[in-house]
CSV table of N, CA and C and ligand atoms in Angstrom, one decimal:
chain,number,residue,atom,x,y,z
A,1,MET,N,-18.9,-14.2,8.5
A,1,MET,CA,-18.1,-13.2,8.8
A,1,MET,C,-17.3,-12.1,9.3
A,2,GLU,N,-17.7,-12.4,10.5
A,2,GLU,CA,-16.8,-11.9,11.4
A,2,GLU,C,-15.5,-11.0,10.7
A,3,LYS,N,-14.7,-12.8,10.3
A,3,LYS,CA,-13.5,-12.6,10.6
A,3,LYS,C,-12.8,-12.0,9.0
A,4,VAL,N,-13.6,-12.1,8.5
A,4,VAL,CA,-13.3,-11.2,7.3
A,4,VAL,C,-14.1,-9.9,6.7
A,5,LEU,N,-14.7,-9.6,7.9
A,5,LEU,CA,-14.9,-8.5,8.3
A,5,LEU,C,-13.1,-8.3,9.1
A,6,ASP,N,-13.0,-8.5,9.6
A,6,ASP,CA,-11.9,-7.8,10.7
A,6,ASP,C,-10.7,-7.4,9.9
A,7,LEU,N,-10.2,-8.8,8.5
A,7,LEU,CA,-9.4,-8.6,6.9
A,7,LEU,C,-9.6,-7.4,7.2
A,8,LEU,N,-11.0,-6.9,7.0
A,8,LEU,CA,-11.0,-5.8,5.6
A,8,LEU,C,-10.8,-4.9,6.4
A,9,THR,N,-11.5,-4.7,7.6
A,9,THR,CA,-10.9,-3.6,8.6
A,9,THR,C,-9.4,-3.8,8.7
A,10,ARG,N,-8.3,-4.4,8.9
A,10,ARG,CA,-6.8,-4.3,9.3
A,10,ARG,C,-6.5,-3.5,7.0
A,11,ALA,N,-7.1,-4.1,6.3
A,11,ALA,CA,-6.7,-3.8,5.2
A,11,ALA,C,-7.2,-2.6,4.9
A,12,PHE,N,-8.2,-2.0,5.5
A,12,PHE,CA,-8.8,-0.5,5.3
A,12,PHE,C,-7.6,0.4,6.2
A,13,ALA,N,-7.5,0.0,7.2
A,13,ALA,CA,-6.2,0.3,8.0
A,13,ALA,C,-4.7,0.6,7.0
A,14,ASP,N,-4.8,-0.3,7.0
A,14,ASP,CA,-3.0,0.1,5.9
A,14,ASP,C,-3.2,0.9,4.8
A,15,GLU,N,-4.2,0.3,3.9
A,15,GLU,CA,-4.3,1.3,2.7
A,15,GLU,C,-4.0,2.8,3.2
A,16,TRP,N,-4.9,3.3,3.9
A,16,TRP,CA,-4.7,4.6,4.8
A,16,TRP,C,-3.5,5.1,4.8
A,17,LEU,N,-2.8,4.4,5.9
A,17,LEU,CA,-1.3,4.5,6.1
A,17,LEU,C,-0.9,4.6,4.9
A,18,ALA,N,-1.0,3.8,4.3
A,18,ALA,CA,0.9,3.7,2.6
A,18,ALA,C,-0.2,4.7,2.0
A,19,TYR,N,-1.8,4.8,2.0
A,19,TYR,CA,-1.3,6.5,0.7
A,19,TYR,C,-0.7,8.0,1.7
A,20,TYR,N,-1.2,7.7,3.1
A,20,TYR,CA,0.1,8.9,3.7
A,20,TYR,C,1.8,8.9,3.9
A,21,GLN,N,1.7,7.5,3.5
A,21,GLN,CA,3.6,7.0,3.8
A,21,GLN,C,4.2,7.8,2.3
A,22,TYR,N,3.5,7.2,1.4
A,22,TYR,CA,3.2,8.0,-0.6
A,22,TYR,C,2.9,9.4,-0.7
A,23,TRP,N,2.1,10.0,-0.3
A,23,TRP,CA,2.1,11.2,0.0
A,23,TRP,C,2.8,12.0,0.5
A,24,LEU,N,3.0,11.3,1.7
A,24,LEU,CA,4.2,12.5,2.5
A,24,LEU,C,5.5,12.0,1.4
A,25,GLY,N,6.2,11.2,1.6
A,25,GLY,CA,7.3,10.3,0.7
A,25,GLY,C,7.5,11.4,-0.6
A,26,ALA,N,6.7,11.8,-1.3
A,26,ALA,CA,6.1,12.4,-3.0
A,26,ALA,C,6.3,13.8,-2.6
A,27,LYS,N,6.5,14.2,-1.1
A,27,LYS,CA,6.5,15.8,-1.2
A,27,LYS,C,8.2,15.9,-0.7
A,28,VAL,N,8.3,15.7,-0.3
A,28,VAL,CA,10.1,15.1,0.9
A,28,VAL,C,10.5,14.7,0.5
A,29,ALA,N,10.7,14.1,-1.2
A,29,ALA,CA,11.9,13.3,-1.7
A,29,ALA,C,13.1,13.9,-1.3
A,30,LYS,N,14.4,14.0,-1.9
A,30,LYS,CA,14.9,14.0,-2.3
A,30,LYS,C,16.8,13.4,-2.6
A,31,GLY,N,17.7,13.5,-3.6
A,31,GLY,CA,18.3,12.9,-4.1
A,31,GLY,C,17.6,12.6,-5.6
A,32,PRO,N,18.9,11.5,-5.7
A,32,PRO,CA,19.7,11.1,-7.3
A,32,PRO,C,17.9,10.8,-8.2
A,33,MET,N,17.9,11.0,-9.3
A,33,MET,CA,16.0,10.7,-9.6
A,33,MET,C,15.0,11.0,-9.3
A,34,LYS,N,15.4,11.9,-8.9
A,34,LYS,CA,14.1,12.2,-7.8
A,34,LYS,C,12.6,12.7,-8.1
A,35,GLU,N,12.5,13.0,-9.9
A,35,GLU,CA,12.0,13.3,-10.5
A,35,GLU,C,11.3,12.7,-10.6
A,36,ALA,N,11.6,10.7,-10.9
A,36,ALA,CA,11.1,9.5,-11.6
A,36,ALA,C,10.7,9.0,-10.1
A,37,VAL,N,11.2,9.3,-8.5
A,37,VAL,CA,10.2,8.6,-7.4
A,37,VAL,C,9.5,9.7,-7.4
A,38,ILE,N,9.5,10.2,-7.5
A,38,ILE,CA,8.0,11.3,-6.8
A,38,ILE,C,6.8,10.8,-7.5
A,39,ALA,N,7.2,10.9,-9.2
A,39,ALA,CA,6.2,10.2,-10.0
A,39,ALA,C,5.2,9.2,-9.7
A,40,GLU,N,6.4,8.0,-9.6
A,40,GLU,CA,6.2,7.1,-9.1
A,40,GLU,C,5.2,7.4,-7.6
A,41,LEU,N,5.6,7.2,-6.8
A,41,LEU,CA,4.6,7.5,-5.5
A,41,LEU,C,3.4,8.1,-5.4
A,42,LEU,N,3.6,9.4,-6.4
A,42,LEU,CA,1.8,9.5,-6.3
A,42,LEU,C,1.6,9.1,-6.9
A,43,GLN,N,1.9,7.9,-7.9
A,43,GLN,CA,0.6,7.4,-8.8
A,43,GLN,C,0.3,6.2,-7.6
A,44,HIS,N,1.0,5.8,-6.7
A,44,HIS,CA,0.7,4.9,-5.8
A,44,HIS,C,0.0,5.4,-4.8
A,45,ALA,N,0.5,6.9,-4.1
A,45,ALA,CA,-0.8,6.7,-3.8
A,45,ALA,C,-2.1,7.3,-4.0
A,46,ALA,N,-2.2,7.4,-5.1
A,46,ALA,CA,-3.5,8.0,-5.7
A,46,ALA,C,-4.2,5.6,-5.6
A,47,ASP,N,-3.5,5.3,-6.0
A,47,ASP,CA,-3.8,3.6,-5.5
A,47,ASP,C,-4.3,3.5,-4.0
A,48,GLU,N,-3.9,3.5,-3.3
A,48,GLU,CA,-4.0,3.0,-2.1
A,48,GLU,C,-5.0,3.8,-2.0
A,49,LEU,N,-5.0,5.4,-2.3
A,49,LEU,CA,-6.7,5.6,-1.5
A,49,LEU,C,-7.8,5.2,-2.4
A,50,ARG,N,-7.9,4.6,-3.7
A,50,ARG,CA,-8.6,3.7,-4.2
A,50,ARG,C,-9.0,2.3,-3.3
A,51,HIS,N,-8.0,1.9,-3.4
A,51,HIS,CA,-8.0,0.9,-3.1
A,51,HIS,C,-9.1,1.4,-1.6
A,52,ALA,N,-8.5,2.2,-0.2
A,52,ALA,CA,-9.1,2.5,1.0
A,52,ALA,C,-11.4,2.2,0.4
A,53,ASP,N,-11.3,3.3,-0.7
A,53,ASP,CA,-12.6,3.4,-0.9
A,53,ASP,C,-13.2,2.0,-1.4
A,54,LEU,N,-12.6,1.2,-2.4
A,54,LEU,CA,-13.1,-0.4,-2.3
A,54,LEU,C,-13.3,-1.3,-1.5
A,55,VAL,N,-11.9,-1.0,-0.3
A,55,VAL,CA,-12.5,-2.1,0.8
A,55,VAL,C,-13.3,-1.4,1.8
A,56,SER,N,-13.9,0.1,2.0
A,56,SER,CA,-14.2,0.4,3.2
A,56,SER,C,-15.8,0.3,1.9
A,57,ASN,N,-15.6,0.3,0.3
A,57,ASN,CA,-17.4,-0.2,0.6
A,57,ASN,C,-17.9,-1.6,0.7
A,58,ARG,N,-16.6,-2.2,0.5
A,58,ARG,CA,-17.6,-3.8,0.6
A,58,ARG,C,-17.4,-4.3,2.3
A,59,ILE,N,-16.7,-2.9,3.6
A,59,ILE,CA,-16.9,-2.6,4.9
A,59,ILE,C,-18.4,-2.9,5.1
A,60,VAL,N,-18.5,-2.0,4.2
A,60,VAL,CA,-20.5,-1.6,4.7
A,60,VAL,C,-21.7,-3.1,4.2
A,61,GLN,N,-21.2,-3.1,3.2
A,61,GLN,CA,-21.7,-3.4,2.5
A,61,GLN,C,-22.2,-5.1,3.4
A,62,LEU,N,-21.0,-5.4,4.2
A,62,LEU,CA,-21.3,-6.6,4.9
A,62,LEU,C,-21.6,-6.3,5.8
A,63,GLY,N,-21.9,-4.8,6.4
A,63,GLY,CA,-22.8,-4.2,7.9
A,63,GLY,C,-21.8,-3.4,8.8
A,64,GLY,N,-20.2,-3.8,8.1
A,64,GLY,CA,-19.4,-3.0,9.7
A,64,GLY,C,-19.3,-1.7,9.0
A,65,THR,N,-18.6,-1.4,10.4
A,65,THR,CA,-18.9,0.4,10.0
A,65,THR,C,-16.8,0.7,9.8
A,66,PRO,N,-16.2,1.4,8.7
A,66,PRO,CA,-15.1,1.5,8.6
A,66,PRO,C,-14.3,2.1,9.5
A,67,VAL,N,-13.2,2.0,9.8
A,67,VAL,CA,-12.5,2.9,11.4
A,67,VAL,C,-12.8,4.0,11.2
A,68,THR,N,-13.3,4.8,12.5
A,68,THR,CA,-13.9,6.1,12.4
A,68,THR,C,-13.2,7.8,12.7
A,69,ALA,N,-11.5,6.8,13.2
A,69,ALA,CA,-11.2,8.6,13.5
A,69,ALA,C,-9.2,7.2,13.5
A,70,PRO,N,-8.6,8.4,12.5
A,70,PRO,CA,-7.5,7.8,11.8
A,70,PRO,C,-6.4,7.3,13.2
A,71,LYS,N,-7.3,7.4,14.8
A,71,LYS,CA,-6.0,7.0,15.6
A,71,LYS,C,-6.2,5.6,15.8
A,72,GLY,N,-7.3,4.8,14.9
A,72,GLY,CA,-8.1,3.7,14.7
A,72,GLY,C,-6.5,3.1,14.2
A,73,TRP,N,-7.0,3.8,13.3
A,73,TRP,CA,-5.6,2.7,12.2
A,73,TRP,C,-4.7,2.1,12.8
A,74,TYR,N,-3.8,2.7,13.4
A,74,TYR,CA,-2.4,2.5,14.2
A,74,TYR,C,-3.2,1.5,15.2
A,75,ASP,N,-4.3,1.1,15.7
A,75,ASP,CA,-4.7,-0.3,16.3
A,75,ASP,C,-4.5,-1.2,15.7
A,76,LYS,N,-5.3,-1.3,14.5
A,76,LYS,CA,-5.5,-2.0,13.1
A,76,LYS,C,-4.8,-2.6,12.2
A,77,THR,N,-3.8,-2.0,12.0
A,77,THR,CA,-2.8,-1.8,10.8
A,77,THR,C,-2.0,-3.2,11.1
A,78,ASN,N,-1.4,-3.6,9.8
A,78,ASN,CA,-1.2,-5.2,10.0
A,78,ASN,C,-0.3,-4.6,9.7
A,79,CYS,N,0.4,-3.6,8.5
A,79,CYS,CA,1.4,-3.2,7.7
A,79,CYS,C,2.3,-2.0,8.4
A,80,GLY,N,1.7,-1.5,9.6
A,80,GLY,CA,2.5,-0.3,10.2
A,80,GLY,C,2.5,0.7,9.4
A,81,TYR,N,3.4,1.6,10.3
A,81,TYR,CA,3.9,3.4,8.6
A,81,TYR,C,4.6,3.9,9.2
A,82,ASP,N,6.1,3.7,8.4
A,82,ASP,CA,7.0,3.7,7.7
A,82,ASP,C,7.2,5.5,7.8
A,83,ALA,N,8.0,6.2,8.9
A,83,ALA,CA,7.3,7.4,8.9
A,83,ALA,C,9.0,8.5,7.5
A,84,PRO,N,8.3,9.1,6.6
A,84,PRO,CA,9.6,9.2,5.6
A,84,PRO,C,10.5,10.0,6.3
A,85,ASP,N,11.6,10.5,7.7
A,85,ASP,CA,11.8,11.1,8.4
A,85,ASP,C,13.1,11.6,7.8
A,86,ASP,N,13.8,10.3,6.9
A,86,ASP,CA,14.7,10.3,6.0
A,86,ASP,C,14.6,10.3,4.5
A,87,PRO,N,14.1,11.5,3.7
A,87,PRO,CA,13.4,11.6,3.0
A,87,PRO,C,14.5,11.6,1.5
A,88,TYR,N,16.1,10.6,1.7
A,88,TYR,CA,16.7,10.3,0.8
A,88,TYR,C,15.5,9.0,-0.2
A,89,VAL,N,16.0,9.3,-1.7
A,89,VAL,CA,15.2,8.4,-2.8
A,89,VAL,C,15.4,7.1,-2.1
A,90,THR,N,16.5,6.2,-1.8
A,90,THR,CA,16.7,5.1,-1.5
A,90,THR,C,16.2,4.5,-0.7
A,91,VAL,N,15.7,5.7,0.4
A,91,VAL,CA,16.0,5.1,1.7
A,91,VAL,C,14.1,4.8,1.8
A,92,LEU,N,13.7,6.0,0.9
A,92,LEU,CA,12.1,5.8,0.8
A,92,LEU,C,11.3,4.7,-0.2
A,93,LEU,N,12.5,4.5,-1.3
A,93,LEU,CA,12.2,2.8,-1.8
A,93,LEU,C,12.1,2.2,-1.0
A,94,GLU,N,13.4,1.7,-0.2
A,94,GLU,CA,13.3,0.7,0.4
A,94,GLU,C,12.4,0.1,1.7
A,95,GLN,N,11.9,1.7,2.1
A,95,GLN,CA,10.6,1.9,3.2
A,95,GLN,C,8.8,1.0,2.4
A,96,ASN,N,8.9,1.4,1.0
A,96,ASN,CA,7.9,1.3,0.4
A,96,ASN,C,7.5,0.1,0.0
A,97,ILE,N,8.9,-0.7,-0.8
A,97,ILE,CA,9.0,-2.2,-0.3
A,97,ILE,C,8.7,-3.2,0.2
A,98,LYS,N,9.4,-3.1,1.8
A,98,LYS,CA,9.4,-3.0,2.9
A,98,LYS,C,7.6,-3.3,2.5
A,99,GLY,N,6.4,-1.8,3.0
A,99,GLY,CA,5.3,-2.0,2.6
A,99,GLY,C,4.2,-3.1,1.6
A,100,GLU,N,4.7,-2.4,0.5
A,100,GLU,CA,4.2,-3.9,-0.7
A,100,GLU,C,3.9,-5.0,-0.2
A,101,GLN,N,5.7,-6.2,0.4
A,101,GLN,CA,5.2,-7.0,0.4
A,101,GLN,C,3.9,-7.4,1.3
A,102,CYS,N,4.8,-6.0,3.1
A,102,CYS,CA,3.4,-6.7,3.0
A,102,CYS,C,2.3,-6.6,3.1
A,103,ALA,N,1.7,-6.2,2.3
A,103,ALA,CA,0.5,-5.8,1.6
A,103,ALA,C,0.2,-6.7,0.7
A,104,ILE,N,1.3,-7.5,-0.1
A,104,ILE,CA,1.1,-8.8,-0.7
A,104,ILE,C,0.4,-9.4,0.3
A,105,GLY,N,1.5,-9.7,1.4
A,105,GLY,CA,0.3,-10.7,1.9
A,105,GLY,C,-0.2,-10.6,2.6
A,106,VAL,N,-1.0,-9.6,3.0
A,106,VAL,CA,-2.1,-9.1,3.4
A,106,VAL,C,-3.5,-9.5,2.7
A,107,TYR,N,-3.3,-9.3,1.1
A,107,TYR,CA,-4.5,-9.7,0.8
A,107,TYR,C,-4.1,-11.1,0.6
A,108,ASN,N,-2.7,-11.8,0.0
A,108,ASN,CA,-3.1,-13.6,0.2
A,108,ASN,C,-3.8,-13.9,1.0
A,109,ALA,N,-3.6,-13.3,2.6
A,109,ALA,CA,-5.0,-14.4,3.7
A,109,ALA,C,-5.7,-13.8,3.0
A,110,MET,N,-5.8,-12.6,2.5
A,110,MET,CA,-7.8,-12.5,2.5
A,110,MET,C,-8.5,-13.3,0.9
A,111,LEU,N,-7.5,-13.7,0.5
A,111,LEU,CA,-8.5,-14.7,-0.6
A,111,LEU,C,-8.4,-15.9,-0.3
A,112,ALA,N,-7.3,-15.9,0.7
A,112,ALA,CA,-7.0,-17.8,1.2
A,112,ALA,C,-8.7,-17.8,2.0
A,113,ALA,N,-8.7,-16.9,3.3
A,113,ALA,CA,-10.2,-17.2,3.7
A,113,ALA,C,-11.8,-16.8,3.3
A,114,THR,N,-11.4,-16.1,1.9
A,114,THR,CA,-12.6,-15.9,0.9
A,114,THR,C,-12.2,-17.1,-0.2
A,115,ARG,N,-11.9,-17.7,-0.5
A,115,ARG,CA,-11.9,-18.6,-1.9
A,115,ARG,C,-13.4,-19.5,-1.4
A,116,LYS,N,-13.2,-19.7,0.0
A,116,LYS,CA,-14.4,-21.0,-0.4
A,116,LYS,C,-15.6,-20.0,-0.8
A,117,ASP,N,-16.1,-19.1,0.2
A,117,ASP,CA,-17.7,-18.7,0.7
A,117,ASP,C,-18.1,-17.7,-0.2
A,118,ASP,N,-16.5,-16.4,0.0
A,118,ASP,CA,-17.0,-15.3,-0.4
A,118,ASP,C,-16.4,-14.5,-1.7
A,119,PRO,N,-16.9,-14.6,-2.4
A,119,PRO,CA,-16.0,-14.8,-4.3
A,119,PRO,C,-16.5,-13.2,-4.3
A,120,VAL,N,-17.5,-12.6,-3.5
A,120,VAL,CA,-16.8,-10.4,-3.5
A,120,VAL,C,-16.0,-10.5,-2.9
A,121,THR,N,-15.6,-10.8,-2.1
A,121,THR,CA,-14.7,-10.2,-1.4
A,121,THR,C,-12.8,-11.0,-1.9
A,122,TYR,N,-13.6,-11.9,-2.6
A,122,TYR,CA,-12.3,-13.0,-3.0
A,122,TYR,C,-12.0,-11.8,-4.5
A,123,ASN,N,-12.9,-11.4,-5.2
A,123,ASN,CA,-12.3,-11.0,-6.1
A,123,ASN,C,-12.0,-9.0,-5.8
A,124,LEU,N,-12.6,-8.9,-4.8
A,124,LEU,CA,-12.2,-7.8,-4.0
A,124,LEU,C,-10.1,-7.5,-4.4
A,125,ALA,N,-10.1,-8.5,-3.2
A,125,ALA,CA,-8.3,-8.8,-2.7
A,125,ALA,C,-7.8,-9.2,-4.2
A,126,LEU,N,-8.1,-10.2,-4.9
A,126,LEU,CA,-7.5,-10.3,-6.0
A,126,LEU,C,-7.1,-9.4,-6.8
A,127,GLN,N,-8.3,-8.1,-7.0
A,127,GLN,CA,-7.7,-6.6,-7.8
A,127,GLN,C,-6.8,-6.0,-7.3
A,128,ILE,N,-6.7,-6.0,-6.1
A,128,ILE,CA,-6.3,-4.9,-4.8
A,128,ILE,C,-4.6,-5.6,-4.9
A,129,LEU,N,-4.9,-7.0,-4.8
A,129,LEU,CA,-3.3,-7.9,-4.9
A,129,LEU,C,-2.7,-7.4,-6.4
A,130,GLN,N,-3.0,-7.5,-7.1
A,130,GLN,CA,-2.7,-7.3,-8.7
A,130,GLN,C,-2.6,-6.0,-8.4
A,131,ASP,N,-3.0,-4.9,-8.2
A,131,ASP,CA,-1.8,-3.8,-7.9
A,131,ASP,C,-0.9,-4.1,-7.2
A,132,GLU,N,-0.8,-4.1,-6.2
A,132,GLU,CA,0.0,-4.2,-5.0
A,132,GLU,C,1.4,-5.4,-5.2
A,133,VAL,N,1.5,-5.8,-6.5
A,133,VAL,CA,2.2,-6.8,-6.8
A,133,VAL,C,2.7,-5.6,-7.8
A,134,GLU,N,2.5,-5.3,-9.0
A,134,GLU,CA,2.8,-4.1,-9.5
A,134,GLU,C,4.0,-3.1,-9.0
A,135,HIS,N,3.1,-2.5,-7.9
A,135,HIS,CA,4.0,-1.7,-7.2
A,135,HIS,C,5.4,-2.2,-6.6
A,136,GLU,N,5.5,-3.2,-5.7
A,136,GLU,CA,6.5,-3.5,-6.1
A,136,GLU,C,7.1,-3.9,-6.8
A,137,GLU,N,7.0,-4.2,-7.5
A,137,GLU,CA,7.7,-4.2,-9.6
A,137,GLU,C,8.2,-3.2,-9.3
A,138,ASP,N,7.5,-1.8,-9.5
A,138,ASP,CA,7.8,-1.0,-10.3
A,138,ASP,C,8.6,0.3,-8.9
A,139,LEU,N,8.8,-0.4,-7.7
A,139,LEU,CA,9.7,0.2,-7.0
A,139,LEU,C,11.2,-0.4,-6.8
A,140,GLN,N,11.1,-1.7,-7.0
A,140,GLN,CA,12.4,-2.4,-7.4
A,140,GLN,C,13.2,-2.0,-9.2
A,141,ALA,N,11.8,-1.7,-9.8
A,141,ALA,CA,12.7,-1.4,-11.0
A,141,ALA,C,13.8,0.1,-10.9
A,142,LEU,N,12.7,1.1,-9.8
A,142,LEU,CA,13.5,2.4,-10.2
A,142,LEU,C,14.7,1.8,-9.2
A,143,GLN,N,14.6,1.0,-8.0
A,143,GLN,CA,15.7,0.8,-7.6
A,143,GLN,C,17.3,0.4,-7.6
A,144,GLU,N,16.8,-0.7,-9.4
A,144,GLU,CA,17.9,-0.9,-9.7
A,144,GLU,C,18.5,-0.2,-10.9
A,145,ASP,N,17.9,1.1,-11.4
A,145,ASP,CA,18.0,1.5,-12.1
A,145,ASP,C,18.6,2.9,-11.3
A,146,MET,N,18.5,3.1,-10.1
A,146,MET,CA,19.4,4.0,-9.3
A,146,MET,C,20.4,3.5,-8.9
A,147,GLU,N,20.5,1.7,-8.7
A,147,GLU,CA,21.9,1.1,-8.7
A,147,GLU,C,22.8,1.0,-10.0
A,148,LEU,N,22.2,0.9,-10.9
A,148,LEU,CA,22.9,1.3,-11.9
A,148,LEU,C,23.8,2.4,-12.7
A,149,MET,N,23.3,3.5,-12.6
A,149,MET,CA,23.2,4.6,-12.2
A,149,MET,C,25.0,5.1,-11.4
A,150,VAL,N,24.6,4.9,-10.1
A,150,VAL,CA,25.6,4.4,-9.2
A,150,VAL,C,26.3,3.6,-9.8
A,151,ALA,N,26.7,2.9,-10.0
A,151,ALA,CA,28.1,1.9,-9.9
A,151,ALA,C,28.3,2.6,-12.2
A,152,LYS,N,28.2,3.1,-12.7
A,152,LYS,CA,28.3,3.9,-13.7
A,152,LYS,C,29.4,4.7,-12.8
A,153,LYS,N,28.3,5.4,-12.3
A,153,LYS,CA,29.6,6.7,-11.7
A,153,LYS,C,30.8,7.1,-11.2
A,154,GLY,N,30.4,5.2,-10.1
A,154,GLY,CA,31.9,5.1,-9.8
A,154,GLY,C,32.9,4.2,-10.3
B,201,LIG,FE1,-3.4,-0.9,-1.3
B,202,LIG,FE1,0.7,-0.7,-3.3
């Protein structure tokens, strides 16, 4: 159980950082198709916060305590935090695609670790993984549309 709690704790830190990265990205985004990008970032932010909620519930169920202070997120995170210092939409999309790819790896590892003897955590990881895969696809679709638009103009 210690190992699963550790995986959940790290994922919990990732979710909060992902939430903030999306939330702030939506505030500062600039560039072509800005409205569509902002709508997508906001939707993802809401999903990541929901994931943090789900993961923390499971941590508590297993007798653990979710990271109690935000500075702890940095100690525990797998995927880190990419500050949206450059608010240009293509940069934001690139950063967030990288984050989603990392999250997909995190939940795949959680699935592998819980497959045999922890069906509850397994189901949770599967449910979240489905969202992360969809997030990656949505961001890549936006990126593609943007490239087509730029190609047409040029
Ligand atoms: Fe997430
Ligand atoms: Fe995500």
